Coordinates of C-alpha atoms in Angstrom, one line a residue:
Chain A
M34 CA -47.0 -58.1 66.7
V35 CA -43.2 -59.4 68.4
N36 CA -42.9 -57.4 71.3
V37 CA -38.9 -57.2 71.5
G38 CA -36.8 -56.2 75.0
G39 CA -40.2 -54.9 76.4
C40 CA -40.3 -52.6 73.5
E41 CA -43.8 -50.8 74.9
E42 CA -43.6 -48.1 71.8
G43 CA -46.6 -47.9 69.4
D44 CA -46.9 -50.5 66.1
E45 CA -45.8 -48.1 63.4
N46 CA -42.4 -47.7 65.5
M47 CA -42.0 -50.9 66.3
S48 CA -41.6 -52.4 62.7
E49 CA -40.1 -49.4 61.8
I50 CA -37.2 -50.3 64.6
L51 CA -37.5 -54.0 63.3
G52 CA -37.0 -52.9 59.4
L53 CA -34.1 -50.7 60.2
K54 CA -31.9 -53.5 62.0
A55 CA -32.3 -56.2 59.2
K56 CA -31.3 -52.9 57.1
L57 CA -28.1 -52.7 59.3
G58 CA -27.6 -55.6 59.2
L59 CA -26.3 -55.6 55.7
D60 CA -23.5 -53.8 56.7
V61 CA -20.1 -55.2 57.7
F62 CA -19.7 -54.0 61.1
K63 CA -16.0 -54.8 63.0
A64 CA -16.5 -55.5 66.7
D65 CA -14.0 -52.3 69.0
K66 CA -12.8 -53.4 72.2
E67 CA -15.0 -50.6 74.0
A68 CA -18.7 -48.7 72.4
H69 CA -16.3 -45.3 71.2
I70 CA -19.4 -43.0 71.7
K71 CA -20.3 -42.8 76.0
I72 CA -23.8 -41.1 77.5
K73 CA -21.4 -39.4 80.1
S74 CA -22.2 -40.7 83.8
G75 CA -24.5 -38.0 84.9
M76 CA -26.3 -37.1 82.1
E77 CA -28.7 -40.0 81.0
K78 CA -31.3 -37.6 82.0
D79 CA -30.3 -34.4 79.9
A80 CA -33.0 -33.3 77.5
R81 CA -30.1 -32.8 74.7
L82 CA -29.6 -36.4 74.7
K83 CA -33.1 -36.4 73.3
R84 CA -32.6 -35.1 69.8
A85 CA -30.0 -38.0 69.2
V86 CA -33.7 -40.4 69.0
L87 CA -34.2 -37.8 66.4
V88 CA -31.1 -37.6 64.7
C89 CA -29.7 -40.5 64.5
P90 CA -29.7 -42.9 61.2
A91 CA -29.4 -45.8 62.9
G92 CA -31.7 -44.8 66.1
L93 CA -29.4 -46.4 68.5
Y94 CA -30.7 -43.7 70.5
S95 CA -34.4 -44.9 72.4
E96 CA -36.1 -42.8 75.7
N97 CA -37.1 -44.9 77.9
A98 CA -40.9 -45.0 80.3
E99 CA -38.9 -42.9 82.2
G100 CA -37.8 -40.5 80.3
T101 CA -33.7 -41.6 80.4
V102 CA -31.8 -41.7 76.9
E103 CA -30.8 -45.4 76.9
F104 CA -28.2 -45.7 73.7
T105 CA -26.5 -48.8 72.2
I106 CA -23.7 -48.8 69.7
D107 CA -24.2 -52.1 68.2
G108 CA -24.8 -50.5 64.5
C109 CA -23.3 -47.0 64.4
L110 CA -22.6 -45.5 61.1
E111 CA -20.0 -43.5 62.9
C112 CA -21.4 -40.2 61.2
G113 CA -21.4 -38.3 64.1
T114 CA -24.5 -36.8 63.7
C115 CA -25.4 -37.4 67.5
R116 CA -22.0 -36.1 68.4
L117 CA -22.9 -32.6 66.5
A118 CA -26.3 -32.2 67.7
C119 CA -26.8 -33.2 71.3
G120 CA -22.3 -31.6 72.2
T121 CA -19.0 -32.8 73.5
E122 CA -21.0 -31.7 77.1
V123 CA -23.3 -35.2 77.5
L124 CA -21.3 -37.5 74.5
E125 CA -17.7 -38.9 75.4
W126 CA -17.1 -39.2 71.4
N127 CA -14.7 -41.2 69.6
Y128 CA -14.0 -42.9 66.3
P129 CA -14.1 -46.4 67.1
G130 CA -10.1 -48.1 67.1
G131 CA -8.1 -48.6 63.7
G132 CA -9.7 -51.6 62.1
S133 CA -12.8 -51.4 63.4
G134 CA -16.1 -50.4 63.2
V135 CA -18.2 -50.8 60.2
Q136 CA -16.9 -50.9 56.7
F137 CA -18.5 -49.6 54.0
R138 CA -18.5 -51.3 50.5
F139 CA -20.3 -49.0 48.1
G140 CA -20.4 -46.1 50.3
Chain B
M4 CA 12.4 -41.8 65.7
E5 CA 10.3 -42.0 62.2
K6 CA 9.8 -38.1 60.7
F7 CA 7.8 -38.2 57.4
D8 CA 7.8 -34.7 55.3
V9 CA 4.7 -35.0 55.5
I10 CA 2.0 -36.8 57.7
I11 CA -1.7 -37.0 56.4
V12 CA -4.7 -37.6 58.9
G13 CA -7.3 -40.3 56.9
A14 CA -7.3 -41.2 53.0
G15 CA -10.3 -39.5 51.7
L16 CA -10.2 -37.6 48.3
A17 CA -8.8 -34.7 49.9
G18 CA -6.0 -36.8 51.7
L19 CA -6.0 -38.9 48.6
A20 CA -5.6 -36.1 46.5
A21 CA -3.0 -33.4 48.9
A22 CA -1.1 -37.8 49.1
Y23 CA -1.1 -38.0 45.2
T24 CA 0.7 -34.0 44.5
L25 CA 3.4 -34.4 47.6
A26 CA 4.5 -37.9 46.2
G27 CA 4.4 -36.7 43.3
E28 CA 6.9 -34.1 43.9
G29 CA 9.5 -36.1 45.8
L30 CA 8.7 -36.0 49.2
E31 CA 8.3 -38.2 51.9
V32 CA 3.8 -38.8 52.1
L33 CA 2.7 -40.7 55.4
V34 CA -1.6 -41.6 54.4
L35 CA -3.4 -43.0 58.3
E36 CA -6.4 -44.4 57.7
R37 CA -8.5 -46.0 60.3
G38 CA -10.2 -47.5 57.9
D39 CA -9.8 -51.3 57.2
Y40 CA -9.3 -49.9 53.4
P41 CA -9.7 -46.5 51.6
G42 CA -13.1 -45.4 51.6
A43 CA -14.5 -48.1 54.2
K44 CA -15.2 -44.6 56.6
N45 CA -16.2 -42.6 53.4
V46 CA -20.1 -41.4 52.0
T47 CA -21.2 -39.7 49.1
G48 CA -24.8 -38.9 47.7
G49 CA -23.1 -39.3 45.3
R50 CA -22.1 -37.2 42.2
L51 CA -19.1 -36.1 41.6
Y52 CA -18.3 -32.8 38.8
L53 CA -15.7 -32.8 37.2
N54 CA -14.6 -29.9 35.1
P55 CA -13.3 -27.9 38.4
V56 CA -10.3 -30.1 39.2
R57 CA -9.7 -32.3 35.9
E58 CA -7.4 -30.1 35.8
F59 CA -5.4 -30.9 38.8
F60 CA -5.0 -34.9 38.0
P61 CA -4.9 -34.6 34.0
E62 CA -3.7 -38.3 33.9
L63 CA -6.4 -40.0 36.6
W64 CA -9.5 -39.4 35.2
K65 CA -9.2 -42.1 32.2
K66 CA -9.0 -44.7 33.9
A67 CA -10.8 -44.4 37.4
P68 CA -13.3 -46.1 38.7
L69 CA -16.3 -43.8 38.4
E70 CA -19.9 -45.2 37.9
R71 CA -22.0 -43.7 34.3
F72 CA -21.9 -40.1 33.7
I73 CA -24.9 -37.3 34.2
S74 CA -26.9 -37.4 31.2
H75 CA -30.5 -36.5 32.6
E76 CA -30.6 -34.1 35.7
G77 CA -34.2 -34.0 37.4
V78 CA -35.7 -32.3 39.9
T79 CA -38.9 -33.4 41.7
I80 CA -41.3 -31.0 44.5
M81 CA -42.5 -33.1 46.5
S82 CA -46.2 -32.5 48.2
R83 CA -47.9 -34.6 51.0
E84 CA -50.2 -37.4 47.7
R85 CA -49.0 -35.4 44.6
S86 CA -45.8 -34.0 42.8
L87 CA -44.1 -32.4 39.9
T88 CA -41.1 -33.1 38.5
I89 CA -38.8 -31.3 36.0
N90 CA -36.4 -33.6 33.7
Y91 CA -33.6 -31.6 31.6
E92 CA -31.5 -33.7 28.8
G93 CA -29.0 -31.0 26.9
D94 CA -26.9 -32.3 24.3
E95 CA -24.0 -31.0 25.7
L96 CA -24.6 -33.0 28.8
R97 CA -23.6 -35.8 26.9
Q98 CA -20.7 -34.8 24.9
E99 CA -17.1 -35.9 26.6
P100 CA -15.9 -34.8 28.5
Y101 CA -18.6 -35.2 29.9
Q102 CA -19.7 -33.3 33.1
S103 CA -20.0 -35.5 36.3
Y104 CA -20.9 -39.3 37.0
S105 CA -22.3 -40.8 40.0
I106 CA -19.7 -42.2 42.3
L107 CA -19.6 -45.1 45.3
R108 CA -16.7 -44.0 47.0
A109 CA -15.8 -47.0 49.1
K110 CA -14.9 -48.5 45.3
F111 CA -13.2 -44.7 43.6
D112 CA -10.8 -44.0 46.6
R113 CA -9.4 -47.3 46.9
W114 CA -8.1 -46.8 43.3
L115 CA -6.8 -44.0 44.6
A116 CA -5.2 -44.8 46.9
K117 CA -3.2 -47.3 44.8
Q118 CA -2.4 -43.9 42.0
A119 CA -0.8 -41.7 45.4
E120 CA 1.2 -45.5 46.4
R121 CA 2.1 -45.9 43.1
K122 CA 3.5 -41.6 42.9
G123 CA 5.7 -43.3 46.0
A124 CA 2.6 -42.3 49.4
M125 CA 3.1 -44.6 52.2
L126 CA -0.3 -45.4 53.2
V127 CA -0.9 -47.7 56.6
D128 CA -4.6 -48.5 57.1
K129 CA -6.6 -49.6 60.4
T130 CA -5.1 -47.1 61.9
R131 CA -6.8 -44.1 63.6
V132 CA -5.0 -40.5 64.9
D133 CA -5.3 -41.2 68.8
D134 CA -3.0 -36.7 69.4
L135 CA -0.7 -34.6 68.2
I136 CA 3.0 -34.2 68.9
K137 CA 3.2 -30.5 69.5
E138 CA 6.3 -28.9 70.4
D139 CA 6.9 -25.3 71.0
G140 CA 3.4 -25.3 70.5
R141 CA 3.7 -25.7 66.7
V142 CA 2.4 -29.5 65.6
S143 CA 5.4 -32.2 65.2
G144 CA 3.3 -35.0 64.4
V145 CA 1.0 -38.0 65.2
V146 CA 0.3 -40.1 68.0
A147 CA -0.8 -43.8 65.6
G148 CA -1.5 -47.3 67.2
G149 CA 0.4 -46.0 70.1
D150 CA 3.5 -45.0 67.9
E151 CA 5.6 -41.6 68.0
L152 CA 5.4 -40.4 64.3
Y153 CA 6.8 -37.0 63.1
A154 CA 6.8 -34.9 60.4
D155 CA 7.3 -31.5 58.4
V156 CA 3.8 -31.1 58.3
V157 CA 0.6 -32.5 59.8
I158 CA -2.0 -32.3 56.8
A159 CA -5.7 -32.7 58.9
C160 CA -8.4 -34.7 56.3
D161 CA -9.7 -36.6 58.7
G162 CA -14.0 -35.4 57.5
V163 CA -16.2 -33.8 58.8
L164 CA -15.5 -33.6 62.0
S165 CA -11.8 -33.2 62.2
L166 CA -11.3 -34.6 66.0
V167 CA -7.5 -33.1 65.0
A168 CA -7.9 -30.1 63.5
E169 CA -9.9 -29.6 67.0
K170 CA -7.1 -31.0 68.9
A171 CA -5.1 -28.2 67.0
G172 CA -7.0 -25.7 68.1
L173 CA -8.0 -24.6 64.8
R174 CA -11.5 -25.3 65.6
Q175 CA -14.2 -26.2 68.2
P176 CA -16.7 -28.6 67.9
G177 CA -19.0 -28.0 65.6
K178 CA -22.4 -26.6 65.4
P179 CA -26.2 -28.2 64.8
E180 CA -27.3 -25.8 62.1
D181 CA -24.0 -25.6 60.2
F182 CA -24.2 -29.2 59.4
A183 CA -26.4 -32.5 58.1
V184 CA -27.0 -35.5 58.3
G185 CA -26.7 -37.7 54.4
F186 CA -28.2 -41.1 54.7
K187 CA -28.7 -43.1 52.0
E188 CA -29.4 -47.5 50.2
V189 CA -28.2 -48.4 47.6
I190 CA -30.1 -50.7 46.0
E191 CA -28.5 -53.1 43.4
L192 CA -30.5 -53.3 40.2
D193 CA -30.0 -55.0 36.4
K194 CA -28.2 -52.6 34.0
T195 CA -30.1 -53.3 31.9
V196 CA -33.4 -52.9 34.2
I197 CA -32.2 -49.4 35.6
N198 CA -31.7 -48.3 31.5
E199 CA -34.7 -49.4 30.6
R200 CA -36.6 -47.8 33.7
F201 CA -34.6 -44.7 33.3
G202 CA -34.6 -44.4 30.3
L203 CA -30.9 -44.7 29.3
E204 CA -28.4 -46.1 27.3
G205 CA -25.5 -47.7 27.2
D206 CA -22.8 -45.7 30.5
E207 CA -25.4 -42.6 31.0
G208 CA -26.8 -41.9 33.8
L209 CA -29.2 -39.6 36.0
A210 CA -29.6 -37.6 39.1
R211 CA -32.6 -36.5 40.4
M212 CA -33.4 -34.1 43.5
F213 CA -36.6 -34.1 45.6
M214 CA -37.9 -31.4 48.0
G215 CA -40.9 -30.7 50.1
E216 CA -42.8 -33.2 51.5
V217 CA -39.6 -35.5 51.6
T218 CA -38.3 -34.4 54.2
R219 CA -41.7 -33.3 56.0
G220 CA -40.8 -29.7 54.7
K221 CA -37.5 -29.5 57.3
F222 CA -34.4 -27.8 55.8
G223 CA -32.9 -30.5 53.0
G224 CA -34.2 -33.0 50.4
G225 CA -34.0 -35.8 48.7
F226 CA -31.6 -37.4 46.0
L227 CA -31.3 -40.6 43.8
Y228 CA -28.1 -41.4 41.5
T229 CA -27.8 -44.3 38.9
N230 CA -24.8 -46.1 38.8
K231 CA -23.9 -48.8 36.8
D232 CA -25.6 -52.1 38.6
S233 CA -27.2 -49.5 41.2
I234 CA -29.1 -47.1 42.0
S235 CA -28.4 -44.7 45.2
L236 CA -31.4 -43.4 47.2
G237 CA -31.4 -41.3 50.5
L238 CA -31.8 -37.7 52.8
V239 CA -29.9 -34.7 53.1
V240 CA -31.8 -33.6 56.0
G241 CA -30.5 -29.8 58.2
I242 CA -29.2 -30.9 61.4
K243 CA -31.3 -28.9 63.9
D244 CA -34.5 -29.2 61.9
L245 CA -34.8 -33.2 62.4
M246 CA -34.2 -32.6 66.4
Q247 CA -35.7 -29.4 66.6
G248 CA -39.2 -31.0 65.6
Q249 CA -41.8 -29.6 64.5
P250 CA -42.9 -32.7 63.6
A251 CA -40.7 -34.5 65.1
V252 CA -39.8 -37.4 63.1
Q253 CA -36.7 -39.5 63.1
A254 CA -34.4 -39.5 60.6
P255 CA -34.9 -43.5 59.7
L256 CA -38.5 -43.3 59.1
L257 CA -38.5 -40.4 56.6
L258 CA -36.1 -43.2 54.5
D259 CA -38.7 -45.5 55.1
E260 CA -41.2 -43.2 54.1
F261 CA -39.4 -41.9 51.1
K262 CA -38.8 -45.8 49.6
Q263 CA -42.8 -45.8 50.1
R264 CA -44.0 -43.6 48.1
P265 CA -45.5 -44.6 45.1
E266 CA -43.4 -42.2 42.5
I267 CA -40.1 -43.7 44.4
A268 CA -41.5 -47.9 45.2
V269 CA -41.0 -48.0 41.3
L270 CA -38.7 -46.7 40.1
I271 CA -36.7 -49.1 43.0
K272 CA -38.9 -52.6 42.3
G273 CA -36.9 -55.8 42.2
G274 CA -34.6 -53.7 43.7
E275 CA -32.2 -55.5 46.6
T276 CA -30.5 -53.2 49.5
V277 CA -27.6 -54.0 49.5
E278 CA -25.5 -50.7 52.2
Y279 CA -27.5 -48.6 54.4
S280 CA -24.8 -45.7 55.4
A281 CA -25.0 -42.2 56.6
H282 CA -22.5 -39.2 57.1
A283 CA -22.7 -36.0 58.4
I284 CA -22.4 -32.5 56.3
P285 CA -21.5 -29.3 56.5
E286 CA -23.5 -26.6 55.3
G287 CA -22.8 -23.7 57.5
G288 CA -20.5 -22.1 54.4
Y289 CA -18.7 -19.4 54.4
K290 CA -18.8 -18.1 57.5
A291 CA -18.0 -22.1 59.0
L292 CA -15.3 -22.8 58.2
S293 CA -12.7 -23.7 59.8
K294 CA -9.2 -22.6 60.5
L295 CA -7.4 -23.5 57.4
F296 CA -3.5 -23.7 58.9
G297 CA -1.6 -23.4 62.1
D298 CA 2.4 -23.8 62.6
G299 CA 3.2 -26.9 61.8
I300 CA -0.6 -28.4 60.7
L301 CA -3.2 -27.6 57.6
V302 CA -6.8 -27.9 56.9
A303 CA -8.4 -29.8 53.8
G304 CA -11.8 -31.0 52.8
D305 CA -14.5 -31.7 55.0
A306 CA -12.3 -31.6 58.0
A307 CA -11.8 -27.8 57.0
G308 CA -16.0 -27.1 55.9
F309 CA -15.7 -27.8 52.3
S310 CA -18.8 -28.7 51.5
M311 CA -21.6 -26.4 50.2
N312 CA -25.4 -27.0 49.3
I313 CA -27.0 -23.8 47.2
G314 CA -29.7 -26.2 46.6
V315 CA -30.0 -27.0 42.7
T316 CA -26.2 -28.8 43.8
V317 CA -25.1 -29.9 46.8
R318 CA -21.2 -30.4 46.1
G319 CA -18.2 -30.8 48.5
M320 CA -15.7 -33.6 46.5
E321 CA -14.7 -30.9 44.0
Y322 CA -13.7 -28.5 47.3
A323 CA -12.5 -31.5 48.8
L324 CA -10.3 -32.2 46.3
A325 CA -9.5 -29.2 44.8
S326 CA -8.0 -28.2 49.0
G327 CA -5.8 -31.0 49.4
Y328 CA -3.9 -30.1 46.1
Y329 CA -3.4 -26.5 47.1
A330 CA -2.7 -28.5 50.6
A331 CA 0.5 -30.2 48.6
Q332 CA 1.2 -27.1 47.0
A333 CA 1.4 -25.3 49.8
V334 CA 3.7 -27.9 51.4
I335 CA 6.0 -27.9 48.9
A336 CA 6.0 -24.0 48.8
A337 CA 6.2 -24.0 52.3
K338 CA 9.5 -26.9 51.9
K339 CA 11.5 -24.5 48.9
A340 CA 11.1 -21.7 51.9
E341 CA 12.1 -24.2 55.0
D342 CA 9.7 -22.5 57.0
F343 CA 6.9 -24.5 57.9
S344 CA 5.6 -22.2 60.5
V345 CA 2.1 -20.1 60.3
R346 CA 4.0 -18.2 57.8
G347 CA 5.1 -20.2 55.9
L348 CA 1.9 -22.1 55.2
A349 CA -0.2 -19.3 54.8
V350 CA 0.0 -19.6 51.1
Y351 CA -2.4 -22.5 51.2
Q352 CA -4.6 -19.6 52.1
E353 CA -3.4 -17.3 49.2
L354 CA -3.5 -20.3 46.9
L355 CA -7.2 -21.5 47.9
N356 CA -8.5 -17.2 48.0
Q357 CA -7.5 -17.8 43.9
S358 CA -8.7 -20.2 42.8
F359 CA -12.6 -21.8 42.9
V360 CA -12.9 -22.7 45.8
M361 CA -13.1 -19.3 48.5
E362 CA -14.1 -18.2 45.3
D363 CA -17.8 -20.2 45.6
F364 CA -17.7 -20.4 49.2
K365 CA -17.2 -16.3 49.3
N366 CA -20.1 -16.2 46.4
F367 CA -22.3 -18.1 47.8
Q368 CA -22.3 -17.6 51.2
E369 CA -25.9 -16.3 51.6
A370 CA -27.4 -19.2 50.7
P371 CA -27.1 -20.7 54.3
Y372 CA -29.1 -17.9 55.4
A373 CA -31.5 -17.9 52.4
L374 CA -32.6 -21.8 52.4
D375 CA -32.9 -21.3 56.1
N376 CA -36.9 -20.7 55.5
P377 CA -40.0 -23.0 56.3
R378 CA -41.3 -22.2 53.6
I379 CA -39.2 -23.5 50.6
F380 CA -39.6 -27.2 51.8
Q381 CA -43.1 -26.9 52.7
H382 CA -45.2 -24.3 51.4
Y383 CA -44.5 -23.9 48.2
P384 CA -43.8 -28.1 47.4
E385 CA -47.3 -28.3 48.9
M386 CA -49.0 -24.9 46.8
L387 CA -47.5 -26.1 43.7
G388 CA -49.0 -29.4 43.9
N389 CA -52.0 -27.9 44.4
M390 CA -51.9 -25.9 41.9
M391 CA -51.2 -29.3 39.5
R392 CA -54.3 -30.7 41.1
D393 CA -56.5 -28.4 39.7
I394 CA -55.2 -27.3 36.5
Y395 CA -55.3 -31.3 35.3
A396 CA -58.4 -31.8 37.1
V397 CA -62.0 -32.0 35.0
P398 CA -64.9 -31.9 36.2
A399 CA -68.0 -33.1 35.7
G400 CA -69.0 -29.7 34.6
P401 CA -67.8 -26.5 32.8
K402 CA -64.3 -26.2 34.2
N403 CA -62.9 -23.1 35.3
R404 CA -60.6 -21.3 33.8
L405 CA -56.9 -21.7 33.7
Y406 CA -55.9 -17.9 35.1
P407 CA -58.4 -18.2 37.6
T408 CA -57.3 -21.1 39.1
I409 CA -54.2 -19.9 39.1
K410 CA -54.3 -16.9 40.8
Q411 CA -56.9 -17.7 43.8
Y412 CA -53.9 -19.5 44.9
L413 CA -52.1 -15.6 44.4
G414 CA -53.3 -13.6 46.9
L415 CA -52.2 -10.3 48.6
G416 CA -50.6 -11.6 51.2
E417 CA -49.0 -14.8 49.4
L418 CA -47.1 -12.4 46.7
W419 CA -46.0 -10.4 49.1
S420 CA -44.3 -13.1 50.9
M421 CA -42.8 -14.8 47.8
L422 CA -41.7 -11.0 47.1
G423 CA -39.3 -11.8 50.5
D424 CA -38.9 -15.1 49.8
V425 CA -37.1 -14.0 46.5
R426 CA -35.7 -11.6 47.2
K427 CA -33.2 -13.7 49.8
V428 CA -32.9 -16.2 47.2
M429 CA -31.8 -13.8 44.5
K430 CA -28.6 -13.3 46.6
I431 CA -27.7 -16.5 46.4

């Protein structure tokens, strides 16, 4: 089993996340100037953030050993699910700027 | 100062239907789209039912880039280790005009935008609307790409979260119980392979829903649609159920498990996934609809909450096209009366009330409550699977009679619970 980025989760979860990265790699993404979704400062340990770990179809939220939720914007499908699950008190949420972010070729 | 008759936010089906209709009546229409092209941000399962919207755009459908007409319907009830599939074929599904088509939005929306442009609508892509301009409490334009753009009316067609309707004060950020998340893969397969594998001829297509173990008993289900030379395979799961755990499972893992089911693996064998997409879907029904109009603004499509799951069908695109069309009609009427205030735009609500859109939402307003029942997604699929196993089993010794085989699953307690569930489902 390859160890990626110091991730210490179980084998099943690891292989799942690796497969997901490859799947997201099939999509066309255009970089934005800054992240369009941010965890609001001071909210990193808010329990509502843990919902995003389960609901995000791109698996962009993960919980580390200290119980803090970490987030990466790369691979965001702009589905809006994290905003609905966690709410706007914990997430600063906007769509990426015009002409950036995911560009679906099939949809 | 740049001023248009109408500014439409979002080149999805609602926005493009409105633009097409308004431009056809000679109004100056600007459509703003944040994607590289119309459809770049849009996702469907998906299938479009044409009957409800055919006559709104009579000349549109003949050349529309739809995938396959759906001639084969089916549902698969999945339990952990077995499944029961019911296929439906009927002559009426093979007769023109066809009831429904599979569809890929990047292709379709781009084409629909061209038709609206041909009518005279102006489309600007790669442009995100950042704010509304308000004067004396009424919406008078938008801020986009640093520019201020003015119009008599803004139509918010910016999709399921509708940040524009939020800024107008017509809705609050959505609640998880009123939404589901859909995610799917487009899997390329040769056309002849698809036809042979699914028993299809020419442009015939298949649609199949899946329920039960496919969502680990959570509210929702799976779907499979055949496109011309690909398959759309995915899941829709209620966000509330997904985030509450029980069992806790990450959404993408559910789709992996779905693909690995032997019933599915054989259908997508040899196929190549070419895209992975996801989108939230309004599922709160009538009670969760947003306010539909304000001073100088209308809301249409997913932005208003016009999408509906009644178990057997999940529909949104027809409501988007229809609400976009009626929003356009409302603007045309408001322009005649020279009144773009709440009073002048209220005709939008009246038009919708008289149409299939509000009729459907009122008729099916109990559906979200009736379907919010874990027994439907967990208990019944498992029970049905076990029943089928026992019915088909031929043991070494004598086989049990059929009636007692079935009856062992239907004790008094079970029948009593079933009665309660049936009474709820009867309200749909």
